[in-house]
mmCIF file of C-alpha atoms in Angstrom:
data_model
loop_
_atom_site.group_PDB
_atom_site.id
_atom_site.type_symbol
_atom_site.label_atom_id
_atom_site.label_comp_id
_atom_site.label_asym_id
_atom_site.label_seq_id
_atom_site.Cartn_x
_atom_site.Cartn_y
_atom_site.Cartn_z
ATOM 1 C CA MET D 1 18.506 1.855 -29.913
ATOM 2 C CA THR D 2 17.931 -1.809 -30.521
ATOM 3 C CA ALA D 3 16.748 -4.275 -27.928
ATOM 4 C CA THR D 4 20.279 -5.636 -27.615
ATOM 5 C CA SER D 5 22.082 -2.315 -27.331
ATOM 6 C CA PRO D 6 24.551 -2.023 -24.425
ATOM 7 C CA ALA D 7 22.561 0.840 -22.838
ATOM 8 C CA LEU D 8 19.354 -1.201 -22.712
ATOM 9 C CA THR D 9 21.200 -4.275 -21.487
ATOM 10 C CA ALA D 10 22.799 -2.252 -18.676
ATOM 11 C CA LEU D 11 19.428 -0.746 -17.801
ATOM 12 C CA ALA D 12 17.822 -4.189 -17.703
ATOM 13 C CA HIS D 13 20.637 -5.527 -15.506
ATOM 14 C CA GLY D 14 20.231 -2.577 -13.151
ATOM 15 C CA TRP D 15 16.496 -3.171 -12.901
ATOM 16 C CA CYS D 16 17.075 -6.890 -12.230
ATOM 17 C CA ALA D 17 19.553 -6.038 -9.467
ATOM 18 C CA LEU D 18 17.117 -3.602 -7.864
ATOM 19 C CA SER D 19 14.321 -6.168 -8.075
ATOM 20 C CA LEU D 20 16.587 -8.827 -6.552
ATOM 21 C CA LEU D 21 17.557 -6.534 -3.663
ATOM 22 C CA HIS D 22 13.914 -5.678 -2.992
ATOM 23 C CA GLY D 23 12.912 -9.342 -3.032
ATOM 24 C CA ARG D 24 15.672 -10.366 -0.642
ATOM 25 C CA ILE D 25 14.872 -7.580 1.803
ATOM 26 C CA GLU D 26 11.134 -8.196 1.703
ATOM 27 C CA SER D 27 11.568 -11.960 2.228
ATOM 28 C CA HIS D 28 13.871 -11.381 5.182
ATOM 29 C CA LEU D 29 11.484 -8.854 6.751
ATOM 30 C CA GLU D 30 8.489 -11.123 6.135
ATOM 31 C CA ARG D 31 10.078 -14.054 7.961
ATOM 32 C CA ALA D 32 11.188 -11.921 10.906
ATOM 33 C CA LEU D 33 7.883 -10.085 11.337
ATOM 34 C CA GLN D 34 5.761 -13.231 10.915
ATOM 35 C CA THR D 35 7.875 -15.239 13.328
ATOM 36 C CA GLY D 36 8.202 -12.551 15.971
ATOM 37 C CA HIS D 37 4.884 -10.732 15.773
ATOM 38 C CA GLY D 38 2.417 -12.495 13.479
ATOM 39 C CA LEU D 39 2.554 -9.587 11.023
ATOM 40 C CA SER D 40 3.196 -9.545 7.301
ATOM 41 C CA VAL D 41 5.389 -6.851 5.763
ATOM 42 C CA ARG D 42 2.267 -5.203 4.301
ATOM 43 C CA GLU D 43 0.481 -5.259 7.673
ATOM 44 C CA TYR D 44 3.501 -3.750 9.389
ATOM 45 C CA SER D 45 3.793 -1.072 6.687
ATOM 46 C CA LEU D 46 0.115 -0.189 6.973
ATOM 47 C CA LEU D 47 0.287 0.112 10.752
ATOM 48 C CA ASP D 48 3.425 2.227 10.438
ATOM 49 C CA VAL D 49 1.921 4.603 7.863
ATOM 50 C CA LEU D 50 -1.326 5.018 9.799
ATOM 51 C CA SER D 51 0.514 5.539 13.095
ATOM 52 C CA ARG D 52 2.124 8.665 11.648
ATOM 53 C CA GLN D 53 -1.196 10.450 11.116
ATOM 54 C CA HIS D 54 -1.997 13.508 13.220
ATOM 55 C CA ASP D 55 -4.959 15.720 14.011
ATOM 56 C CA GLY D 56 -3.587 18.790 12.239
ATOM 57 C CA GLU D 57 -4.601 19.922 8.766
ATOM 58 C CA GLY D 58 -3.989 17.170 6.242
ATOM 59 C CA GLY D 59 -3.009 14.836 9.051
ATOM 60 C CA HIS D 60 -5.410 12.034 8.158
ATOM 61 C CA LEU D 61 -4.878 10.050 4.997
ATOM 62 C CA GLN D 62 -7.493 9.119 2.454
ATOM 63 C CA MET D 63 -7.530 5.469 1.367
ATOM 64 C CA LYS D 64 -5.818 6.306 -1.956
ATOM 65 C CA GLN D 65 -2.957 7.977 -0.084
ATOM 66 C CA VAL D 66 -2.670 4.983 2.239
ATOM 67 C CA ALA D 67 -2.686 2.606 -0.748
ATOM 68 C CA ASP D 68 0.066 4.603 -2.453
ATOM 69 C CA SER D 69 2.129 4.575 0.750
ATOM 70 C CA VAL D 70 1.987 0.803 1.156
ATOM 71 C CA VAL D 71 2.242 0.144 -2.604
ATOM 72 C CA LEU D 72 -1.061 -1.697 -2.954
ATOM 73 C CA SER D 73 -4.210 -1.109 -4.956
ATOM 74 C CA GLN D 74 -7.056 0.642 -3.159
ATOM 75 C CA SER D 75 -9.100 -2.572 -3.074
ATOM 76 C CA ALA D 76 -6.189 -4.587 -1.643
ATOM 77 C CA THR D 77 -5.586 -1.848 0.925
ATOM 78 C CA THR D 78 -9.255 -1.869 1.933
ATOM 79 C CA ARG D 79 -9.119 -5.658 2.401
ATOM 80 C CA LEU D 80 -5.935 -5.297 4.469
ATOM 81 C CA VAL D 81 -7.543 -2.588 6.626
ATOM 82 C CA THR D 82 -10.559 -4.849 7.169
ATOM 83 C CA ARG D 83 -8.349 -7.777 8.251
ATOM 84 C CA LEU D 84 -6.437 -5.606 10.718
ATOM 85 C CA GLU D 85 -9.669 -4.048 11.969
ATOM 86 C CA ASP D 86 -11.056 -7.573 12.558
ATOM 87 C CA ARG D 87 -7.929 -8.301 14.632
ATOM 88 C CA GLY D 88 -8.543 -5.168 16.715
ATOM 89 C CA LEU D 89 -5.418 -3.406 15.419
ATOM 90 C CA LEU D 90 -7.241 -0.653 13.492
ATOM 91 C CA MET D 91 -10.503 1.237 13.795
ATOM 92 C CA ARG D 92 -12.454 3.248 11.247
ATOM 93 C CA TYR D 93 -14.546 6.342 11.888
ATOM 94 C CA LEU D 94 -16.420 8.974 9.914
ATOM 95 C CA CYS D 95 -14.649 12.197 9.041
ATOM 96 C CA PRO D 96 -16.099 14.871 11.345
ATOM 97 C CA THR D 97 -16.194 17.492 8.561
ATOM 98 C CA ASP D 98 -17.280 15.289 5.636
ATOM 99 C CA ARG D 99 -19.695 12.470 6.432
ATOM 100 C CA ARG D 100 -18.701 10.723 3.193
ATOM 101 C CA GLY D 101 -15.091 10.346 4.332
ATOM 102 C CA ILE D 102 -13.917 7.425 6.414
ATOM 103 C CA TYR D 103 -10.631 7.545 8.287
ATOM 104 C CA THR D 104 -8.648 4.713 9.793
ATOM 105 C CA ASN D 105 -6.587 4.942 12.978
ATOM 106 C CA VAL D 106 -4.355 2.457 14.732
ATOM 107 C CA SER D 107 -5.909 1.152 17.953
ATOM 108 C CA GLU D 108 -4.021 1.021 21.250
ATOM 109 C CA GLU D 109 -3.466 -2.693 20.670
ATOM 110 C CA GLY D 110 -2.151 -1.944 17.171
ATOM 111 C CA LEU D 111 0.222 0.731 18.483
ATOM 112 C CA LYS D 112 1.533 -1.679 21.100
ATOM 113 C CA LEU D 113 2.155 -4.396 18.493
ATOM 114 C CA LEU D 114 3.790 -1.885 16.159
ATOM 115 C CA GLU D 115 6.167 -0.669 18.889
ATOM 116 C CA GLU D 116 7.087 -4.273 19.693
ATOM 117 C CA ALA D 117 7.671 -5.042 15.990
ATOM 118 C CA ARG D 118 9.742 -1.937 15.131
ATOM 119 C CA PRO D 119 13.041 -3.258 16.560
ATOM 120 C CA THR D 120 12.483 -6.577 14.753
ATOM 121 C CA ASN D 121 11.853 -4.768 11.480
ATOM 122 C CA GLU D 122 14.938 -2.582 11.945
ATOM 123 C CA ALA D 123 17.193 -5.533 12.826
ATOM 124 C CA ALA D 124 15.886 -7.640 9.936
ATOM 125 C CA LEU D 125 16.390 -4.747 7.535
ATOM 126 C CA ARG D 126 19.984 -4.271 8.707
ATOM 127 C CA GLU D 127 20.642 -8.033 8.398
ATOM 128 C CA ALA D 128 19.160 -8.192 4.889
ATOM 129 C CA LEU D 129 21.197 -5.200 3.731
ATOM 130 C CA ALA D 130 24.400 -6.617 5.258
ATOM 131 C CA GLU D 131 23.862 -9.929 3.469
ATOM 132 C CA ALA D 132 23.058 -8.180 0.186
ATOM 133 C CA ALA D 133 26.164 -5.978 0.475
ATOM 134 C CA GLU D 134 28.280 -9.121 0.180
ATOM 135 C CA ASP D 135 27.016 -9.550 -3.398
ATOM 136 C CA PRO D 136 29.113 -7.323 -5.714
ATOM 137 C CA GLN D 137 26.097 -6.777 -7.965
ATOM 138 C CA LEU D 138 23.968 -5.502 -5.075
ATOM 139 C CA GLU D 139 26.586 -3.670 -2.999
ATOM 140 C CA PRO D 140 26.231 -0.321 -4.836
ATOM 141 C CA LEU D 141 22.466 -0.427 -4.353
ATOM 142 C CA VAL D 142 22.866 -1.216 -0.661
ATOM 143 C CA ARG D 143 25.174 1.795 -0.285
ATOM 144 C CA THR D 144 22.543 3.959 -1.983
ATOM 145 C CA VAL D 145 19.761 2.693 0.301
ATOM 146 C CA GLU D 146 21.920 3.291 3.372
ATOM 147 C CA ALA D 147 22.744 6.818 2.203
ATOM 148 C CA ILE D 148 19.109 7.865 1.985
ATOM 149 C CA ARG D 149 18.277 9.636 5.231
ATOM 150 C CA THR D 150 14.906 11.209 4.470
ATOM 151 C CA PRO D 151 11.702 9.331 5.331
ATOM 152 C CA ALA D 152 9.334 8.289 2.572
ATOM 153 C CA VAL D 153 6.785 10.986 1.815
ATOM 154 C CA VAL D 154 3.176 10.279 0.998
ATOM 155 C CA VAL D 155 2.421 11.702 -2.429
ATOM 156 C CA THR D 156 -0.853 13.578 -2.533
ATOM 157 C CA ALA D 157 -2.897 14.388 -5.596
ATOM 158 C CA ALA D 158 -2.916 18.036 -6.612
#
């Protein structure tokens, strides 16, 4: 296949459409969360991921798993955790079974802010998807996103 073959051109157009949809949604969410709750999309995502931890086996995430879940590097995730910890929204503690491990939990204040922000996030997501669905190039992608009913799963290393 050459660089100008129809298959590659279609693939490139599909990727551009997906990137455009992602950018529009993220911008819409960012504005809504910042305006309503003083949270960035990444901060909201981190709080959401960490709020789903539990005390059962495998219930607490290692920093690499958290980073993968919020689509950031480990160093960027650590900086984000530190910022939210400084704001009193997160707290870190040593793993009770492995003193080398450090876990992060959402504080009561963080849980309260997250619960207040969830309806804003949901409404902004619905608005962004509705606007994007009006674009014929993005409408099939919007339908696909709306059809997905399973929550994102944290991928763990084997």
